[in-house]
PDB file of C-alpha atoms in Angstrom:
ATOM      1  CA  MET J  78     -30.163  16.615  24.300  1.00 33.00           C
ATOM      2  CA  ALA J  79     -27.556  19.401  24.205  1.00 38.00           C
ATOM      3  CA  GLU J  80     -24.538  19.332  21.956  1.00 42.00           C
ATOM      4  CA  THR J  81     -21.030  19.224  22.982  1.00 44.00           C
ATOM      5  CA  SER J  82     -19.255  22.540  22.184  1.00 53.00           C
ATOM      6  CA  GLY J  83     -21.069  22.926  19.060  1.00 62.00           C
ATOM      7  CA  VAL J  84     -20.895  19.281  18.049  1.00 75.00           C
ATOM      8  CA  PRO J  85     -24.128  17.934  16.296  1.00 79.00           C
ATOM      9  CA  GLN J  86     -26.097  15.394  18.361  1.00 86.00           C
ATOM     10  CA  LYS J  87     -26.016  12.999  15.501  1.00 89.00           C
ATOM     11  CA  GLN J  88     -22.095  13.161  15.601  1.00 90.00           C
ATOM     12  CA  GLU J  89     -22.201  12.378  19.422  1.00 92.00           C
ATOM     13  CA  ASP J  90     -24.633   9.557  18.731  1.00 94.00           C
ATOM     14  CA  THR J  91     -22.046   8.099  16.362  1.00 96.00           C
ATOM     15  CA  TRP J  92     -19.366   8.229  19.006  1.00 96.00           C
ATOM     16  CA  GLU J  93     -21.564   6.720  21.632  1.00 95.00           C
ATOM     17  CA  LEU J  94     -22.599   3.894  19.406  1.00 95.00           C
ATOM     18  CA  LEU J  95     -18.744   3.134  18.656  1.00 96.00           C
ATOM     19  CA  LEU J  96     -17.934   2.997  22.395  1.00 96.00           C
ATOM     20  CA  ALA J  97     -20.859   0.850  23.120  1.00 92.00           C
ATOM     21  CA  SER J  98     -19.836  -1.666  20.501  1.00 91.00           C
ATOM     22  CA  GLY J  99     -16.740  -2.294  22.454  1.00 88.00           C
ATOM     23  CA  LYS J 100     -14.695  -2.842  19.284  1.00 88.00           C
ATOM     24  CA  SER J 101     -13.410   0.852  18.925  1.00 95.00           C
ATOM     25  CA  SER J 102     -11.470   3.529  20.848  1.00 98.00           C
ATOM     26  CA  LEU J 103     -12.246   7.409  19.876  1.00 98.00           C
ATOM     27  CA  LEU J 104      -9.263   9.571  19.115  1.00 98.00           C
ATOM     28  CA  PHE J 105      -9.771  13.352  18.576  1.00 97.00           C
ATOM     29  CA  TYR J 106      -7.387  15.841  16.843  1.00 94.00           C
ATOM     30  CA  GLY J 107      -7.412  19.278  15.804  1.00 90.00           C
ATOM     31  CA  LEU J 108      -6.934  22.882  16.721  1.00 86.00           C
ATOM     32  CA  GLY J 109      -7.373  23.950  20.265  1.00 87.00           C
ATOM     33  CA  SER J 110      -7.909  22.210  23.661  1.00 89.00           C
ATOM     34  CA  LYS J 111     -10.306  19.410  23.570  1.00 93.00           C
ATOM     35  CA  ARG J 112     -10.269  18.698  27.180  1.00 91.00           C
ATOM     36  CA  ARG J 113     -13.637  20.639  27.906  1.00 90.00           C
ATOM     37  CA  ALA J 114     -15.318  19.229  24.917  1.00 93.00           C
ATOM     38  CA  VAL J 115     -14.548  15.638  25.475  1.00 95.00           C
ATOM     39  CA  ASN J 116     -15.278  15.921  29.383  1.00 92.00           C
ATOM     40  CA  ASP J 117     -18.791  17.490  28.567  1.00 92.00           C
ATOM     41  CA  PHE J 118     -19.522  14.421  26.097  1.00 94.00           C
ATOM     42  CA  VAL J 119     -18.233  11.805  28.626  1.00 93.00           C
ATOM     43  CA  ASP J 120     -19.942  13.232  31.565  1.00 92.00           C
ATOM     44  CA  ARG J 121     -23.453  13.519  29.758  1.00 90.00           C
ATOM     45  CA  ARG J 122     -23.389  10.272  27.788  1.00 93.00           C
ATOM     46  CA  PHE J 123     -21.504   8.091  30.235  1.00 92.00           C
ATOM     47  CA  GLY J 124     -22.096   9.729  33.566  1.00 87.00           C
ATOM     48  CA  GLU J 125     -23.586   6.449  35.306  1.00 88.00           C
ATOM     49  CA  TYR J 126     -20.376   4.498  34.357  1.00 91.00           C
ATOM     50  CA  SER J 127     -17.038   4.689  36.354  1.00 94.00           C
ATOM     51  CA  THR J 128     -14.676   7.281  34.448  1.00 94.00           C
ATOM     52  CA  LEU J 129     -10.924   7.843  34.906  1.00 94.00           C
ATOM     53  CA  LYS J 130      -9.771  10.997  33.414  1.00 93.00           C
ATOM     54  CA  VAL J 131      -6.101  11.589  32.664  1.00 92.00           C
ATOM     55  CA  ASN J 132      -4.114  14.642  31.924  1.00 88.00           C
ATOM     56  CA  GLY J 133      -1.319  13.645  29.660  1.00 89.00           C
ATOM     57  CA  PHE J 134       0.345  17.092  29.665  1.00 82.00           C
ATOM     58  CA  ALA J 135       1.536  16.603  33.459  1.00 79.00           C
ATOM     59  CA  ARG J 136       5.214  15.708  33.499  1.00 74.00           C
ATOM     60  CA  SER J 137       4.652  13.410  36.525  1.00 78.00           C
ATOM     61  CA  ILE J 138       2.025  11.166  34.807  1.00 87.00           C
ATOM     62  CA  SER J 139       2.877   7.602  33.898  1.00 92.00           C
ATOM     63  CA  ALA J 140       1.276   4.434  32.857  1.00 95.00           C
ATOM     64  CA  LYS J 141       1.991   3.020  36.153  1.00 95.00           C
ATOM     65  CA  GLN J 142       0.033   5.819  37.835  1.00 93.00           C
ATOM     66  CA  ILE J 143      -2.815   4.987  35.508  1.00 96.00           C
ATOM     67  CA  LEU J 144      -2.799   1.454  36.570  1.00 96.00           C
ATOM     68  CA  ASP J 145      -2.597   2.361  40.247  1.00 95.00           C
ATOM     69  CA  GLN J 146      -5.702   4.636  39.871  1.00 93.00           C
ATOM     70  CA  ILE J 147      -7.402   1.839  38.251  1.00 95.00           C
ATOM     71  CA  SER J 148      -6.491  -0.846  40.640  1.00 94.00           C
ATOM     72  CA  ASP J 149      -7.370   1.478  43.810  1.00 93.00           C
ATOM     73  CA  GLY J 150     -10.447   2.782  42.420  1.00 92.00           C
ATOM     74  CA  PHE J 151     -12.088  -0.591  41.737  1.00 93.00           C
ATOM     75  CA  LYS J 152     -10.281  -2.174  44.740  1.00 93.00           C
ATOM     76  CA  LEU J 153      -8.593  -4.828  42.560  1.00 95.00           C
ATOM     77  CA  GLY J 154      -5.875  -5.374  45.131  1.00 94.00           C
ATOM     78  CA  LYS J 155      -3.206  -5.319  42.652  1.00 94.00           C
ATOM     79  CA  SER J 156       0.170  -3.474  42.961  1.00 92.00           C
ATOM     80  CA  TYR J 157       3.169  -2.925  40.861  1.00 92.00           C
ATOM     81  CA  LYS J 158       6.137  -5.433  41.531  1.00 90.00           C
ATOM     82  CA  SER J 159       9.471  -4.205  40.018  1.00 86.00           C
ATOM     83  CA  ARG J 160      10.795  -7.790  39.629  1.00 87.00           C
ATOM     84  CA  GLU J 161       7.680  -8.712  37.450  1.00 91.00           C
ATOM     85  CA  GLY J 162       7.557  -5.430  35.512  1.00 92.00           C
ATOM     86  CA  LEU J 163       4.816  -3.019  34.196  1.00 94.00           C
ATOM     87  CA  MET J 164       3.333  -5.322  31.520  1.00 96.00           C
ATOM     88  CA  LYS J 165       2.715  -8.009  33.968  1.00 96.00           C
ATOM     89  CA  TYR J 166       1.212  -5.575  36.306  1.00 96.00           C
ATOM     90  CA  ALA J 167      -1.033  -4.470  33.457  1.00 97.00           C
ATOM     91  CA  GLU J 168      -2.004  -7.946  32.606  1.00 97.00           C
ATOM     92  CA  ASP J 169      -3.031  -8.476  36.262  1.00 97.00           C
ATOM     93  CA  VAL J 170      -5.054  -5.247  36.438  1.00 97.00           C
ATOM     94  CA  ILE J 171      -6.869  -5.905  33.267  1.00 97.00           C
ATOM     95  CA  LYS J 172      -7.739  -9.653  34.536  1.00 97.00           C
ATOM     96  CA  ALA J 173      -8.967  -8.509  37.738  1.00 97.00           C
ATOM     97  CA  LEU J 174     -11.083  -5.780  35.922  1.00 96.00           C
ATOM     98  CA  GLU J 175     -12.691  -8.394  33.744  1.00 96.00           C
ATOM     99  CA  ASN J 176     -13.467 -10.870  36.386  1.00 96.00           C
ATOM    100  CA  LEU J 177     -15.057  -8.056  38.283  1.00 95.00           C
ATOM    101  CA  GLY J 178     -17.277  -7.390  35.354  1.00 93.00           C
ATOM    102  CA  GLU J 179     -17.515  -3.566  35.598  1.00 91.00           C
ATOM    103  CA  ASP J 180     -16.915  -1.225  32.731  1.00 94.00           C
ATOM    104  CA  LEU J 181     -14.478   1.802  32.657  1.00 96.00           C
ATOM    105  CA  PHE J 182     -14.368   4.638  30.608  1.00 96.00           C
ATOM    106  CA  LEU J 183     -10.863   5.879  30.389  1.00 97.00           C
ATOM    107  CA  VAL J 184     -10.274   9.484  28.943  1.00 96.00           C
ATOM    108  CA  ILE J 185      -6.689  10.365  28.251  1.00 97.00           C
ATOM    109  CA  HIS J 186      -6.313  14.139  27.366  1.00 95.00           C
ATOM    110  CA  THR J 187      -3.027  14.326  25.070  1.00 93.00           C
ATOM    111  CA  ILE J 188      -2.177  10.918  25.112  1.00 96.00           C
ATOM    112  CA  ASP J 189       0.866  11.978  22.901  1.00 92.00           C
ATOM    113  CA  GLY J 190       2.138  14.335  25.979  1.00 87.00           C
ATOM    114  CA  ASN J 191       5.773  13.969  26.691  1.00 82.00           C
ATOM    115  CA  SER J 192       5.502  11.810  29.562  1.00 85.00           C
ATOM    116  CA  LEU J 193       3.421   9.240  27.859  1.00 92.00           C
ATOM    117  CA  ARG J 194       5.508   9.036  24.514  1.00 89.00           C
ATOM    118  CA  GLU J 195       7.706   6.181  25.766  1.00 90.00           C
ATOM    119  CA  GLN J 196       7.109   3.174  23.872  1.00 92.00           C
ATOM    120  CA  GLU J 197       6.558   1.277  27.353  1.00 94.00           C
ATOM    121  CA  HIS J 198       3.775   3.564  28.312  1.00 95.00           C
ATOM    122  CA  GLN J 199       1.939   3.322  24.990  1.00 96.00           C
ATOM    123  CA  LYS J 200       2.205  -0.535  25.111  1.00 96.00           C
ATOM    124  CA  VAL J 201       0.438  -0.380  28.398  1.00 97.00           C
ATOM    125  CA  LEU J 202      -2.198   2.133  27.231  1.00 98.00           C
ATOM    126  CA  ALA J 203      -2.584   0.015  24.217  1.00 98.00           C
ATOM    127  CA  LYS J 204      -3.390  -3.307  26.251  1.00 98.00           C
ATOM    128  CA  LEU J 205      -5.918  -1.256  28.322  1.00 98.00           C
ATOM    129  CA  ALA J 206      -7.614  -0.132  25.356  1.00 98.00           C
ATOM    130  CA  PHE J 207      -7.839  -3.658  24.132  1.00 97.00           C
ATOM    131  CA  CYS J 208      -9.493  -4.756  27.353  1.00 97.00           C
ATOM    132  CA  GLU J 209     -13.078  -5.540  26.879  1.00 93.00           C
ATOM    133  CA  ARG J 210     -14.072  -3.765  30.071  1.00 96.00           C
ATOM    134  CA  ILE J 211     -12.601  -0.354  29.060  1.00 97.00           C
ATOM    135  CA  ARG J 212     -13.606   2.180  26.599  1.00 97.00           C
ATOM    136  CA  MET J 213     -10.856   4.575  25.660  1.00 98.00           C
ATOM    137  CA  ILE J 214     -11.255   8.014  24.752  1.00 98.00           C
ATOM    138  CA  ALA J 215      -8.149  10.179  23.854  1.00 98.00           C
ATOM    139  CA  THR J 216      -6.974  13.307  22.157  1.00 96.00           C
ATOM    140  CA  VAL J 217      -3.644  14.217  20.457  1.00 94.00           C
ATOM    141  CA  ASP J 218      -2.204  17.712  19.956  1.00 88.00           C
ATOM    142  CA  HIS J 219       1.027  17.001  17.939  1.00 85.00           C
ATOM    143  CA  VAL J 220       0.871  16.647  14.369  1.00 81.00           C
ATOM    144  CA  LYS J 221       3.138  13.627  14.200  1.00 84.00           C
ATOM    145  CA  ALA J 222       1.226  11.814  16.852  1.00 89.00           C
ATOM    146  CA  ALA J 223       0.566   8.905  14.733  1.00 90.00           C
ATOM    147  CA  LEU J 224       4.279   7.985  14.550  1.00 89.00           C
ATOM    148  CA  LEU J 225       3.944   6.704  18.186  1.00 92.00           C
ATOM    149  CA  TRP J 226       2.054   3.605  17.100  1.00 95.00           C
ATOM    150  CA  ASP J 227       3.285   0.638  15.033  1.00 94.00           C
ATOM    151  CA  ASP J 228       0.769  -1.761  13.386  1.00 95.00           C
ATOM    152  CA  SER J 229       0.842  -4.011  16.586  1.00 95.00           C
ATOM    153  CA  LEU J 230      -0.157  -1.182  18.911  1.00 96.00           C
ATOM    154  CA  LEU J 231      -2.604   0.214  16.436  1.00 96.00           C
ATOM    155  CA  SER J 232      -4.307  -3.224  16.166  1.00 96.00           C
ATOM    156  CA  GLN J 233      -5.071  -2.753  19.962  1.00 98.00           C
ATOM    157  CA  PHE J 234      -5.927   0.732  20.120  1.00 98.00           C
ATOM    158  CA  GLN J 235      -8.417   0.240  17.241  1.00 97.00           C
ATOM    159  CA  TRP J 236      -8.645   3.974  16.912  1.00 98.00           C
ATOM    160  CA  VAL J 237     -11.505   5.693  15.037  1.00 97.00           C
ATOM    161  CA  SER J 238     -10.349   9.308  14.490  1.00 96.00           C
ATOM    162  CA  PHE J 239     -12.418  12.498  14.435  1.00 96.00           C
ATOM    163  CA  ALA J 240     -11.559  16.179  13.875  1.00 94.00           C
ATOM    164  CA  MET J 241     -12.425  18.268  16.856  1.00 93.00           C
ATOM    165  CA  HIS J 242     -11.289  22.060  16.220  1.00 90.00           C
ATOM    166  CA  THR J 243     -12.266  24.108  19.319  1.00 88.00           C
ATOM    167  CA  ARG J 244      -9.609  26.671  19.075  1.00 85.00           C
ATOM    168  CA  GLU J 245      -9.775  26.896  22.717  1.00 84.00           C
ATOM    169  CA  PRO J 246      -6.699  27.762  24.578  1.00 79.00           C
ATOM    170  CA  TYR J 247      -4.590  25.155  26.358  1.00 73.00           C
ATOM    171  CA  THR J 248      -4.960  27.037  29.661  1.00 68.00           C
ATOM    172  CA  GLN J 249      -6.053  24.268  32.044  1.00 61.00           C
ATOM    173  CA  GLU J 250      -3.516  21.845  30.428  1.00 66.00           C
ATOM    174  CA  VAL J 251      -0.715  24.017  31.184  1.00 62.00           C
ATOM    175  CA  MET J 252      -1.824  25.120  34.544  1.00 56.00           C
ATOM    176  CA  ASP J 253      -2.416  21.358  35.573  1.00 52.00           C
ATOM    177  CA  SER J 254       1.108  20.232  34.274  1.00 53.00           C
ATOM    178  CA  ASP J 255       4.313  20.587  36.214  1.00 44.00           C
ATOM    179  CA  VAL J 256       5.707  23.004  33.572  1.00 41.00           C
ATOM    180  CA  LYS J 257       5.065  26.448  34.995  1.00 38.00           C
ATOM    181  CA  LEU J 258       3.335  28.984  32.694  1.00 36.00           C
ATOM    182  CA  TYR J 259       6.044  31.436  33.652  1.00 39.00           C
ATOM    183  CA  SER J 260       9.477  31.389  35.273  1.00 40.00           C
ATOM    184  CA  ALA J 261      10.816  33.749  37.856  1.00 37.00           C
ATOM    185  CA  ASP J 262      12.529  36.692  36.358  1.00 37.00           C
ATOM    186  CA  ALA J 263      15.207  37.441  38.805  1.00 32.00           C
ATOM    187  CA  SER J 264      15.997  40.700  37.066  1.00 33.00           C
ATOM    188  CA  GLY J 265      12.641  42.214  38.372  1.00 33.00           C
ATOM    189  CA  GLY J 266      11.089  43.546  35.233  1.00 36.00           C
ATOM    190  CA  ASP J 267       7.625  42.218  34.499  1.00 39.00           C
ATOM    191  CA  GLY J 268       7.912  39.537  36.979  1.00 37.00           C
ATOM    192  CA  GLY J 269       7.672  36.605  34.615  1.00 43.00           C
ATOM    193  CA  ARG J 270       8.709  35.180  31.476  1.00 50.00           C
ATOM    194  CA  HIS J 271       6.922  32.475  29.208  1.00 68.00           C
ATOM    195  CA  THR J 272       8.702  29.255  28.412  1.00 72.00           C
ATOM    196  CA  MET J 273       8.706  27.495  24.971  1.00 74.00           C
ATOM    197  CA  ALA J 274       6.198  25.116  26.390  1.00 70.00           C
ATOM    198  CA  SER J 275       3.819  27.760  27.450  1.00 73.00           C
ATOM    199  CA  LEU J 276       4.188  29.579  24.147  1.00 81.00           C
ATOM    200  CA  GLU J 277       3.527  26.358  22.318  1.00 79.00           C
ATOM    201  CA  ALA J 278       0.219  25.837  24.134  1.00 75.00           C
ATOM    202  CA  LEU J 279      -0.991  29.402  23.770  1.00 77.00           C
ATOM    203  CA  TRP J 280       0.115  29.106  19.759  1.00 82.00           C
ATOM    204  CA  HIS J 281      -2.454  26.156  18.939  1.00 77.00           C
ATOM    205  CA  SER J 282      -5.211  28.355  20.302  1.00 75.00           C
ATOM    206  CA  LEU J 283      -4.577  31.186  17.848  1.00 82.00           C
ATOM    207  CA  THR J 284      -5.737  31.813  14.308  1.00 85.00           C
ATOM    208  CA  VAL J 285      -3.388  32.166  11.589  1.00 89.00           C
ATOM    209  CA  ASN J 286      -4.129  35.795  11.144  1.00 90.00           C
ATOM    210  CA  THR J 287      -3.456  36.361  15.028  1.00 90.00           C
ATOM    211  CA  GLN J 288      -0.206  34.567  14.776  1.00 90.00           C
ATOM    212  CA  SER J 289       0.906  36.755  11.734  1.00 92.00           C
ATOM    213  CA  ILE J 290      -0.093  39.910  13.752  1.00 93.00           C
ATOM    214  CA  PHE J 291       2.349  39.117  16.614  1.00 90.00           C
ATOM    215  CA  ALA J 292       5.044  38.427  14.119  1.00 90.00           C
ATOM    216  CA  CYS J 293       4.347  41.835  12.611  1.00 93.00           C
ATOM    217  CA  LEU J 294       4.689  43.393  16.155  1.00 92.00           C
ATOM    218  CA  MET J 295       7.999  41.534  16.734  1.00 90.00           C
ATOM    219  CA  ARG J 296       9.415  42.949  13.286  1.00 89.00           C
ATOM    220  CA  ILE J 297       8.647  46.552  14.267  1.00 91.00           C
ATOM    221  CA  ALA J 298      10.128  45.991  17.777  1.00 89.00           C
ATOM    222  CA  LEU J 299      13.465  44.424  16.399  1.00 87.00           C
ATOM    223  CA  ARG J 300      13.540  47.152  13.923  1.00 85.00           C
ATOM    224  CA  LYS J 301      13.398  49.910  16.437  1.00 82.00           C
ATOM    225  CA  ASP J 302      15.439  47.855  19.092  1.00 83.00           C
ATOM    226  CA  GLN J 303      12.684  48.562  21.685  1.00 86.00           C
ATOM    227  CA  THR J 304      10.165  46.486  23.479  1.00 90.00           C
ATOM    228  CA  VAL J 305       7.512  49.234  23.198  1.00 94.00           C
ATOM    229  CA  VAL J 306       5.696  49.959  19.912  1.00 94.00           C
ATOM    230  CA  LYS J 307       3.103  52.526  19.143  1.00 95.00           C
ATOM    231  CA  MET J 308      -0.249  50.948  18.590  1.00 95.00           C
ATOM    232  CA  MET J 309      -0.667  53.101  15.393  1.00 96.00           C
ATOM    233  CA  ASP J 310       2.628  51.840  14.090  1.00 95.00           C
ATOM    234  CA  LEU J 311       1.452  48.290  14.584  1.00 95.00           C
ATOM    235  CA  TYR J 312      -2.069  49.154  13.107  1.00 96.00           C
ATOM    236  CA  GLU J 313      -0.346  50.605   9.890  1.00 95.00           C
ATOM    237  CA  ALA J 314       1.990  47.717   9.442  1.00 94.00           C
ATOM    238  CA  ALA J 315      -0.679  45.215  10.002  1.00 94.00           C
ATOM    239  CA  ARG J 316      -3.034  46.861   7.564  1.00 94.00           C
ATOM    240  CA  GLU J 317      -0.446  47.115   4.808  1.00 93.00           C
ATOM    241  CA  ASP J 318       0.002  43.168   5.148  1.00 91.00           C
ATOM    242  CA  PHE J 319      -3.770  42.852   5.001  1.00 92.00           C
ATOM    243  CA  LEU J 320      -4.169  41.553   8.341  1.00 93.00           C
ATOM    244  CA  VAL J 321      -6.470  43.924   9.743  1.00 91.00           C
ATOM    245  CA  ALA J 322      -9.123  46.403   8.344  1.00 91.00           C
ATOM    246  CA  SER J 323      -9.718  48.554  11.493  1.00 92.00           C
ATOM    247  CA  MET J 324      -8.122  49.320  14.719  1.00 92.00           C
ATOM    248  CA  PRO J 325     -10.864  47.794  16.617  1.00 89.00           C
ATOM    249  CA  VAL J 326     -10.206  44.367  14.810  1.00 90.00           C
ATOM    250  CA  LEU J 327      -6.497  44.977  15.631  1.00 93.00           C
ATOM    251  CA  GLN J 328      -7.459  45.441  19.449  1.00 90.00           C
ATOM    252  CA  GLN J 329      -9.679  42.389  19.478  1.00 87.00           C
ATOM    253  CA  GLN J 330      -6.684  40.183  18.130  1.00 88.00           C
ATOM    254  CA  LEU J 331      -4.340  41.442  20.741  1.00 91.00           C
ATOM    255  CA  ILE J 332      -6.629  40.332  23.780  1.00 86.00           C
ATOM    256  CA  GLU J 333      -5.179  36.736  23.763  1.00 79.00           C
ATOM    257  CA  PHE J 334      -1.616  38.129  24.167  1.00 86.00           C
ATOM    258  CA  VAL J 335      -2.569  40.685  26.860  1.00 85.00           C
ATOM    259  CA  ASP J 336      -4.498  37.921  28.807  1.00 76.00           C
ATOM    260  CA  HIS J 337      -1.542  35.651  28.615  1.00 77.00           C
ATOM    261  CA  GLU J 338       0.837  38.632  29.788  1.00 80.00           C
ATOM    262  CA  ILE J 339       3.036  38.450  26.689  1.00 86.00           C
ATOM    263  CA  ILE J 340       2.266  42.123  26.057  1.00 91.00           C
ATOM    264  CA  SER J 341       0.573  44.866  27.875  1.00 91.00           C
ATOM    265  CA  LYS J 342      -0.924  48.000  26.504  1.00 91.00           C
ATOM    266  CA  GLY J 343      -0.810  51.674  28.018  1.00 90.00           C
ATOM    267  CA  ILE J 344      -0.768  55.261  27.223  1.00 92.00           C
ATOM    268  CA  ASN J 345       2.517  57.274  26.979  1.00 89.00           C
ATOM    269  CA  LYS J 346       3.150  60.736  28.276  1.00 88.00           C
ATOM    270  CA  LEU J 347       1.953  62.098  24.629  1.00 89.00           C
ATOM    271  CA  GLY J 348      -1.463  60.527  24.908  1.00 91.00           C
ATOM    272  CA  GLU J 349      -0.473  57.717  22.338  1.00 92.00           C
ATOM    273  CA  GLU J 350      -1.487  54.104  23.025  1.00 93.00           C
ATOM    274  CA  GLU J 351       1.535  51.646  23.026  1.00 95.00           C
ATOM    275  CA  VAL J 352       2.019  48.099  23.176  1.00 95.00           C
ATOM    276  CA  LYS J 353       4.817  46.753  25.482  1.00 93.00           C
ATOM    277  CA  ILE J 354       6.429  43.247  25.044  1.00 92.00           C
ATOM    278  CA  LEU J 355       6.714  41.721  28.296  1.00 87.00           C
ATOM    279  CA  THR J 356       8.416  38.341  27.345  1.00 83.00           C
ATOM    280  CA  THR J 357      11.855  38.054  26.634  1.00 83.00           C
ATOM    281  CA  VAL J 358      12.472  39.214  23.167  1.00 83.00           C
ATOM    282  CA  SER J 359      15.129  36.553  22.158  1.00 83.00           C
ATOM    283  CA  LEU J 360      12.762  33.752  23.278  1.00 83.00           C
ATOM    284  CA  LEU J 361       9.753  35.101  21.187  1.00 86.00           C
ATOM    285  CA  LYS J 362      12.222  35.472  18.317  1.00 86.00           C
ATOM    286  CA  GLY J 363      13.368  32.036  18.442  1.00 85.00           C
ATOM    287  CA  PHE J 364       9.858  30.557  18.824  1.00 85.00           C
ATOM    288  CA  LEU J 365       8.553  32.649  15.800  1.00 88.00           C
ATOM    289  CA  LYS J 366      11.410  31.586  13.642  1.00 87.00           C
ATOM    290  CA  GLN J 367      10.631  27.829  14.703  1.00 87.00           C
ATOM    291  CA  LYS J 368       7.009  28.569  13.596  1.00 87.00           C
ATOM    292  CA  GLY J 369       8.163  29.622  10.089  1.00 88.00           C
ATOM    293  CA  PHE J 370       8.069  33.399  10.536  1.00 85.00           C
ATOM    294  CA  ASN J 371      11.033  35.258   9.715  1.00 80.00           C
ATOM    295  CA  VAL J 372      10.991  38.356  12.073  1.00 77.00           C
ATOM    296  CA  ASP J 373      14.195  40.021  10.991  1.00 72.00           C
ATOM    297  CA  PRO J 374      13.013  43.795  10.142  1.00 61.00           C
ATOM    298  CA  GLU J 375      13.592  43.609   6.368  1.00 57.00           C
ATOM    299  CA  TYR J 376      11.361  40.503   5.767  1.00 51.00           C
ATOM    300  CA  GLY J 377       7.634  40.017   5.620  1.00 47.00           C
ATOM    301  CA  ASP J 378       5.674  37.132   7.163  1.00 43.00           C
ATOM    302  CA  GLY J 379       6.315  33.500   6.445  1.00 42.00           C
ATOM    303  CA  ASP J 380       4.067  30.596   6.205  1.00 43.00           C
ATOM    304  CA  ASP J 381       2.971  28.821   9.303  1.00 41.00           C
ATOM    305  CA  ASP J 382       2.982  24.964   9.372  1.00 41.00           C
ATOM    306  CA  ASP J 383       0.535  24.649  12.261  1.00 42.00           C
ATOM    307  CA  TYR J 384      -1.854  21.437  12.750  1.00 42.00           C
TER     308      TYR J 384
END
């Protein structure tokens, strides 16, 4: 049997046994998007069962919507009544599902997403996880996600946690969310600017070295008070900071930023290769400082406190 994104088959066997026991929920954490890897695992190992996949990144998602999808999908005939409240709705759906006698694999990508962080939503999800007919698999992307759950919720979720460092970009999560990757730039310019949300999504897919190279680029741009930096100037600065050993290595490190239209590369009139910063400099400067990098021209790189 094939492995999921480099995960050993023996590890997948362990996950499958834990879910089959009905006594545990799986929780994956780590660097990079875990969506593809988790979906691959669930599709191959439990493809014959009913599965509901939820994108916790979506700003419109809610515990009520998840309950609606379960009720509609299994034709349980249950609906939310405001006078009874969300918890009563969850209890009705769970009871109907148990009476039906069918199993559901509930996959929640980014269970710590902004829209699901409210205590009421987490209480409903915990109640679903505790249902004997539901097998829950979830991922988290925030380093302090565990603060969402007190002892009561943890006893219902019954998490068994595993590291899953894919280092894959969060492209699908951001594109599926209601937060646009770019916001309109009324001034013309490059036609789009990143938001803090899109930068955060991209940041988690980068290595510490790549993050430091970008901070180095920003320092040069701020020192020159320009949005265009000669590639050779960037290379020399990055080499002095022991971030790259050759120009091809630097070029490879910059691909992620080019793909996400944070920077572009071109040739000036003198035939010199240049890097142009496309995103608002003040936004990038604030974001990098938030991540522990001092991008003021006279300072070197700081430490990053990533996941």
